Amino acid sequence: MKKEDIRRRIKARKCILTDSEALEGADRVFAQLERTAAFMLADKILIYHSLPDELSTRAFLDRWHSRKQFYLPRVNGVNLDILPYDSTRLHIGAFNIEEPTGDDVTDIDEIELMVVPGIAYDRNGNRVGRGKGYYDRLLAETHAVKIGVGYDFQLIDDDIDTEPHDVKVDIIITESRHIPIKHRR
């Protein structure tokens, strides 16, 4: 299925989510994430700071920030830098995303787990992002476990049309599903 068609379909579905449904869904997704071995074993975790139309990470960050080391991406040209998360040191950056401030850029090799947003996922681990390739470039640079998170309706039955630069996630977690992906090597 074409990515633009998927983006339109998922956007329409997100528009009918109430605020309480969105928060309850996020709570269920992150409760599943917290039970994974990848999360339990990881100390250094890259996560996104959610936009209004994304699965909210705020409660999860509030709950875990004192027990895990979290990092957020910051747009730097066409790439993403990785900086430590500090809720008191955020500013509105590119695309109206709250980003960390400072110069303490972290080497991607230090990250053990990446929790990435997506518009949609298929059962093969392919993801549809916003179309700029920021996360694909970042995901290609790391051997960290890559977990894609989303609502149940963001896991689609159709295969996503992929391009050579697309990078699969290792695990997909939705409100009711935990799907490990078997990658072909």
PDB file of C-alpha atoms in Angstrom:
ATOM      1  CA  MET A   1       0.000   0.000   0.000  1.00  0.00           C
ATOM      2  CA  LYS A   2       1.287   3.479  -0.824  1.00  0.00           C
ATOM      3  CA  LYS A   3       2.549   5.561   2.071  1.00  0.00           C
ATOM      4  CA  GLU A   4       0.499   8.647   1.165  1.00  0.00           C
ATOM      5  CA  ASP A   5      -2.714   6.590   1.167  1.00  0.00           C
ATOM      6  CA  ILE A   6      -1.779   5.159   4.557  1.00  0.00           C
ATOM      7  CA  ARG A   7      -1.021   8.615   5.970  1.00  0.00           C
ATOM      8  CA  ARG A   8      -4.452   9.887   4.868  1.00  0.00           C
ATOM      9  CA  ARG A   9      -6.268   6.859   6.256  1.00  0.00           C
ATOM     10  CA  ILE A  10      -4.539   6.972   9.645  1.00  0.00           C
ATOM     11  CA  LYS A  11      -4.929  10.748   9.940  1.00  0.00           C
ATOM     12  CA  ALA A  12      -8.689  10.390   9.446  1.00  0.00           C
ATOM     13  CA  ARG A  13      -8.817   7.669  12.106  1.00  0.00           C
ATOM     14  CA  LYS A  14      -6.805   9.749  14.595  1.00  0.00           C
ATOM     15  CA  CYS A  15      -9.202  12.674  14.139  1.00  0.00           C
ATOM     16  CA  ILE A  16     -12.037  10.709  15.730  1.00  0.00           C
ATOM     17  CA  LEU A  17     -10.041   9.715  18.831  1.00  0.00           C
ATOM     18  CA  THR A  18     -11.178  11.557  21.931  1.00  0.00           C
ATOM     19  CA  ASP A  19      -8.530  12.949  24.269  1.00  0.00           C
ATOM     20  CA  SER A  20      -9.374  10.324  26.886  1.00  0.00           C
ATOM     21  CA  GLU A  21      -9.200   7.497  24.325  1.00  0.00           C
ATOM     22  CA  ALA A  22      -5.819   8.781  23.168  1.00  0.00           C
ATOM     23  CA  LEU A  23      -4.411   8.917  26.708  1.00  0.00           C
ATOM     24  CA  GLU A  24      -5.857   5.518  27.658  1.00  0.00           C
ATOM     25  CA  GLY A  25      -4.399   4.022  24.497  1.00  0.00           C
ATOM     26  CA  ALA A  26      -0.983   5.506  25.238  1.00  0.00           C
ATOM     27  CA  ASP A  27      -1.115   4.126  28.781  1.00  0.00           C
ATOM     28  CA  ARG A  28      -1.859   0.628  27.450  1.00  0.00           C
ATOM     29  CA  VAL A  29       0.917   0.797  24.850  1.00  0.00           C
ATOM     30  CA  PHE A  30       3.532   1.949  27.333  1.00  0.00           C
ATOM     31  CA  ALA A  31       2.393  -0.601  29.929  1.00  0.00           C
ATOM     32  CA  GLN A  32       3.150  -3.267  27.302  1.00  0.00           C
ATOM     33  CA  LEU A  33       6.503  -1.647  26.525  1.00  0.00           C
ATOM     34  CA  GLU A  34       7.446  -1.657  30.212  1.00  0.00           C
ATOM     35  CA  ARG A  35       7.009  -5.450  30.295  1.00  0.00           C
ATOM     36  CA  THR A  36       9.448  -6.133  27.451  1.00  0.00           C
ATOM     37  CA  ALA A  37      12.903  -7.521  28.126  1.00  0.00           C
ATOM     38  CA  ALA A  38      14.321  -4.828  25.840  1.00  0.00           C
ATOM     39  CA  PHE A  39      12.965  -2.100  28.114  1.00  0.00           C
ATOM     40  CA  MET A  40      13.809  -3.826  31.379  1.00  0.00           C
ATOM     41  CA  LEU A  41      17.422  -4.403  30.303  1.00  0.00           C
ATOM     42  CA  ALA A  42      18.047  -0.994  28.730  1.00  0.00           C
ATOM     43  CA  ASP A  43      19.512   1.902  30.663  1.00  0.00           C
ATOM     44  CA  LYS A  44      19.898   4.368  27.770  1.00  0.00           C
ATOM     45  CA  ILE A  45      16.714   4.876  25.798  1.00  0.00           C
ATOM     46  CA  LEU A  46      16.009   7.174  22.882  1.00  0.00           C
ATOM     47  CA  ILE A  47      12.366   8.234  22.783  1.00  0.00           C
ATOM     48  CA  TYR A  48      10.436  10.909  20.931  1.00  0.00           C
ATOM     49  CA  HIS A  49       8.709  13.886  22.544  1.00  0.00           C
ATOM     50  CA  SER A  50       5.195  13.474  21.204  1.00  0.00           C
ATOM     51  CA  LEU A  51       3.331  15.864  18.958  1.00  0.00           C
ATOM     52  CA  PRO A  52      -0.423  16.316  19.542  1.00  0.00           C
ATOM     53  CA  ASP A  53      -1.281  13.730  16.860  1.00  0.00           C
ATOM     54  CA  GLU A  54       1.199  11.119  18.138  1.00  0.00           C
ATOM     55  CA  LEU A  55       0.960   8.510  20.856  1.00  0.00           C
ATOM     56  CA  SER A  56       1.728  10.574  23.947  1.00  0.00           C
ATOM     57  CA  THR A  57       5.048   9.888  25.683  1.00  0.00           C
ATOM     58  CA  ARG A  58       4.586  12.438  28.482  1.00  0.00           C
ATOM     59  CA  ALA A  59       3.211  10.176  31.244  1.00  0.00           C
ATOM     60  CA  PHE A  60       5.745   7.478  30.379  1.00  0.00           C
ATOM     61  CA  LEU A  61       8.648   9.941  30.582  1.00  0.00           C
ATOM     62  CA  ASP A  62       7.319  11.343  33.864  1.00  0.00           C
ATOM     63  CA  ARG A  63       7.041   7.841  35.322  1.00  0.00           C
ATOM     64  CA  TRP A  64      10.497   6.599  34.290  1.00  0.00           C
ATOM     65  CA  HIS A  65      12.822   9.594  33.900  1.00  0.00           C
ATOM     66  CA  SER A  66      14.378   9.136  37.347  1.00  0.00           C
ATOM     67  CA  ARG A  67      15.104   5.423  36.760  1.00  0.00           C
ATOM     68  CA  LYS A  68      16.289   5.340  33.138  1.00  0.00           C
ATOM     69  CA  GLN A  69      18.467   7.632  31.046  1.00  0.00           C
ATOM     70  CA  PHE A  70      16.290   9.069  28.293  1.00  0.00           C
ATOM     71  CA  TYR A  71      17.446  10.853  25.175  1.00  0.00           C
ATOM     72  CA  LEU A  72      15.492  12.879  22.649  1.00  0.00           C
ATOM     73  CA  PRO A  73      16.245  13.643  19.028  1.00  0.00           C
ATOM     74  CA  ARG A  74      16.923  17.187  17.852  1.00  0.00           C
ATOM     75  CA  VAL A  75      16.747  18.177  14.196  1.00  0.00           C
ATOM     76  CA  ASN A  76      20.109  19.228  12.779  1.00  0.00           C
ATOM     77  CA  GLY A  77      19.749  19.904   9.064  1.00  0.00           C
ATOM     78  CA  VAL A  78      18.574  16.643   7.501  1.00  0.00           C
ATOM     79  CA  ASN A  79      19.704  14.512  10.453  1.00  0.00           C
ATOM     80  CA  LEU A  80      18.813  14.013  14.091  1.00  0.00           C
ATOM     81  CA  ASP A  81      21.213  14.623  16.965  1.00  0.00           C
ATOM     82  CA  ILE A  82      20.686  12.725  20.214  1.00  0.00           C
ATOM     83  CA  LEU A  83      20.687  14.708  23.465  1.00  0.00           C
ATOM     84  CA  PRO A  84      19.897  13.816  27.081  1.00  0.00           C
ATOM     85  CA  TYR A  85      16.309  14.425  28.176  1.00  0.00           C
ATOM     86  CA  ASP A  86      15.773  17.073  30.831  1.00  0.00           C
ATOM     87  CA  SER A  87      12.189  18.315  31.140  1.00  0.00           C
ATOM     88  CA  THR A  88      13.467  21.728  32.270  1.00  0.00           C
ATOM     89  CA  ARG A  89      15.692  22.168  29.200  1.00  0.00           C
ATOM     90  CA  LEU A  90      13.355  21.888  26.229  1.00  0.00           C
ATOM     91  CA  HIS A  91      12.467  24.398  23.541  1.00  0.00           C
ATOM     92  CA  ILE A  92      10.202  24.373  20.512  1.00  0.00           C
ATOM     93  CA  GLY A  93      12.366  23.330  17.595  1.00  0.00           C
ATOM     94  CA  ALA A  94      11.838  22.221  14.035  1.00  0.00           C
ATOM     95  CA  PHE A  95       8.297  21.167  13.093  1.00  0.00           C
ATOM     96  CA  ASN A  96       6.990  22.515  16.453  1.00  0.00           C
ATOM     97  CA  ILE A  97       8.546  19.590  18.315  1.00  0.00           C
ATOM     98  CA  GLU A  98       9.881  20.090  21.830  1.00  0.00           C
ATOM     99  CA  GLU A  99      13.604  19.403  21.584  1.00  0.00           C
ATOM    100  CA  PRO A 100      16.439  19.331  24.119  1.00  0.00           C
ATOM    101  CA  THR A 101      18.729  22.326  24.377  1.00  0.00           C
ATOM    102  CA  GLY A 102      22.470  22.334  24.920  1.00  0.00           C
ATOM    103  CA  ASP A 103      25.537  20.938  23.222  1.00  0.00           C
ATOM    104  CA  ASP A 104      25.775  17.556  24.948  1.00  0.00           C
ATOM    105  CA  VAL A 105      25.265  15.447  21.803  1.00  0.00           C
ATOM    106  CA  THR A 106      25.313  11.723  22.569  1.00  0.00           C
ATOM    107  CA  ASP A 107      26.865   9.079  20.328  1.00  0.00           C
ATOM    108  CA  ILE A 108      24.124   6.886  18.861  1.00  0.00           C
ATOM    109  CA  ASP A 109      26.176   3.794  19.781  1.00  0.00           C
ATOM    110  CA  GLU A 110      25.439   4.468  23.464  1.00  0.00           C
ATOM    111  CA  ILE A 111      21.694   3.996  22.938  1.00  0.00           C
ATOM    112  CA  GLU A 112      20.400   0.519  23.828  1.00  0.00           C
ATOM    113  CA  LEU A 113      16.729   0.952  22.962  1.00  0.00           C
ATOM    114  CA  MET A 114      14.935   3.251  20.538  1.00  0.00           C
ATOM    115  CA  VAL A 115      11.212   3.933  20.920  1.00  0.00           C
ATOM    116  CA  VAL A 116      10.131   5.435  17.625  1.00  0.00           C
ATOM    117  CA  PRO A 117       6.908   7.005  16.429  1.00  0.00           C
ATOM    118  CA  GLY A 118       5.209   5.994  13.243  1.00  0.00           C
ATOM    119  CA  ILE A 119       2.092   6.805  11.286  1.00  0.00           C
ATOM    120  CA  ALA A 120       1.597   3.084  10.627  1.00  0.00           C
ATOM    121  CA  TYR A 121       3.340  -0.287  10.709  1.00  0.00           C
ATOM    122  CA  ASP A 122       2.861  -3.526   8.832  1.00  0.00           C
ATOM    123  CA  ARG A 123       3.444  -6.993  10.268  1.00  0.00           C
ATOM    124  CA  ASN A 124       6.856  -7.175   8.579  1.00  0.00           C
ATOM    125  CA  GLY A 125       8.231  -4.316  10.696  1.00  0.00           C
ATOM    126  CA  ASN A 126       7.984  -1.646   8.014  1.00  0.00           C
ATOM    127  CA  ARG A 127       6.907   1.777   9.213  1.00  0.00           C
ATOM    128  CA  VAL A 128       5.424   4.848   7.641  1.00  0.00           C
ATOM    129  CA  GLY A 129       6.777   8.062   9.090  1.00  0.00           C
ATOM    130  CA  ARG A 130       6.057  11.636   8.159  1.00  0.00           C
ATOM    131  CA  GLY A 131       8.008  11.326   4.927  1.00  0.00           C
ATOM    132  CA  LYS A 132      11.189  13.272   5.604  1.00  0.00           C
ATOM    133  CA  GLY A 133      13.413  10.257   6.394  1.00  0.00           C
ATOM    134  CA  TYR A 134      14.797  11.590   9.689  1.00  0.00           C
ATOM    135  CA  TYR A 135      14.151   8.405  11.638  1.00  0.00           C
ATOM    136  CA  ASP A 136      15.220   6.095   8.806  1.00  0.00           C
ATOM    137  CA  ARG A 137      18.616   7.818   8.677  1.00  0.00           C
ATOM    138  CA  LEU A 138      18.946   7.536  12.449  1.00  0.00           C
ATOM    139  CA  LEU A 139      17.734   3.922  12.647  1.00  0.00           C
ATOM    140  CA  ALA A 140      20.250   2.909   9.983  1.00  0.00           C
ATOM    141  CA  GLU A 141      23.117   4.085  12.211  1.00  0.00           C
ATOM    142  CA  THR A 142      22.415   1.893  15.241  1.00  0.00           C
ATOM    143  CA  HIS A 143      22.232  -1.683  16.432  1.00  0.00           C
ATOM    144  CA  ALA A 144      19.931  -0.704  19.316  1.00  0.00           C
ATOM    145  CA  VAL A 145      16.612  -2.510  19.635  1.00  0.00           C
ATOM    146  CA  LYS A 146      14.047  -0.519  17.654  1.00  0.00           C
ATOM    147  CA  ILE A 147      10.492  -0.534  18.975  1.00  0.00           C
ATOM    148  CA  GLY A 148       7.702   1.084  16.987  1.00  0.00           C
ATOM    149  CA  VAL A 149       4.705   2.160  19.051  1.00  0.00           C
ATOM    150  CA  GLY A 150       1.185   3.069  18.021  1.00  0.00           C
ATOM    151  CA  TYR A 151      -2.523   2.532  18.503  1.00  0.00           C
ATOM    152  CA  ASP A 152      -4.076  -0.749  17.356  1.00  0.00           C
ATOM    153  CA  PHE A 153      -5.414   0.894  14.196  1.00  0.00           C
ATOM    154  CA  GLN A 154      -1.872   1.948  13.231  1.00  0.00           C
ATOM    155  CA  LEU A 155      -0.941  -1.702  12.675  1.00  0.00           C
ATOM    156  CA  ILE A 156      -2.240  -2.352   9.178  1.00  0.00           C
ATOM    157  CA  ASP A 157      -2.865  -5.627   7.374  1.00  0.00           C
ATOM    158  CA  ASP A 158      -1.588  -4.372   4.019  1.00  0.00           C
ATOM    159  CA  ASP A 159       2.106  -4.505   3.192  1.00  0.00           C
ATOM    160  CA  ILE A 160       3.656  -1.049   3.147  1.00  0.00           C
ATOM    161  CA  ASP A 161       5.425  -0.077  -0.066  1.00  0.00           C
ATOM    162  CA  THR A 162       9.073   0.364   0.901  1.00  0.00           C
ATOM    163  CA  GLU A 163      12.092   2.130  -0.503  1.00  0.00           C
ATOM    164  CA  PRO A 164      15.750   1.060  -0.213  1.00  0.00           C
ATOM    165  CA  HIS A 165      16.455   3.547   2.613  1.00  0.00           C
ATOM    166  CA  ASP A 166      13.551   2.370   4.824  1.00  0.00           C
ATOM    167  CA  VAL A 167      14.598   0.678   8.075  1.00  0.00           C
ATOM    168  CA  LYS A 168      12.394  -1.869   9.836  1.00  0.00           C
ATOM    169  CA  VAL A 169      11.657  -1.895  13.543  1.00  0.00           C
ATOM    170  CA  ASP A 170      12.445  -4.988  15.633  1.00  0.00           C
ATOM    171  CA  ILE A 171       9.239  -4.948  17.667  1.00  0.00           C
ATOM    172  CA  ILE A 172       5.830  -3.332  17.210  1.00  0.00           C
ATOM    173  CA  ILE A 173       3.771  -2.531  20.289  1.00  0.00           C
ATOM    174  CA  THR A 174       0.155  -1.403  20.172  1.00  0.00           C
ATOM    175  CA  GLU A 175      -2.558  -1.292  22.818  1.00  0.00           C
ATOM    176  CA  SER A 176      -3.234  -5.018  22.507  1.00  0.00           C
ATOM    177  CA  ARG A 177      -0.307  -6.397  20.513  1.00  0.00           C
ATOM    178  CA  HIS A 178       3.385  -7.103  21.040  1.00  0.00           C
ATOM    179  CA  ILE A 179       4.850  -8.282  17.740  1.00  0.00           C
ATOM    180  CA  PRO A 180       8.506  -9.304  17.478  1.00  0.00           C
ATOM    181  CA  ILE A 181       9.704  -9.029  13.888  1.00  0.00           C
ATOM    182  CA  LYS A 182      11.780 -11.741  12.263  1.00  0.00           C
ATOM    183  CA  HIS A 183      14.223  -9.931   9.985  1.00  0.00           C
ATOM    184  CA  ARG A 184      15.676 -11.611   6.941  1.00  0.00           C
ATOM    185  CA  ARG A 185      19.442 -11.251   6.938  1.00  0.00           C
TER     186      ARG A 185
END
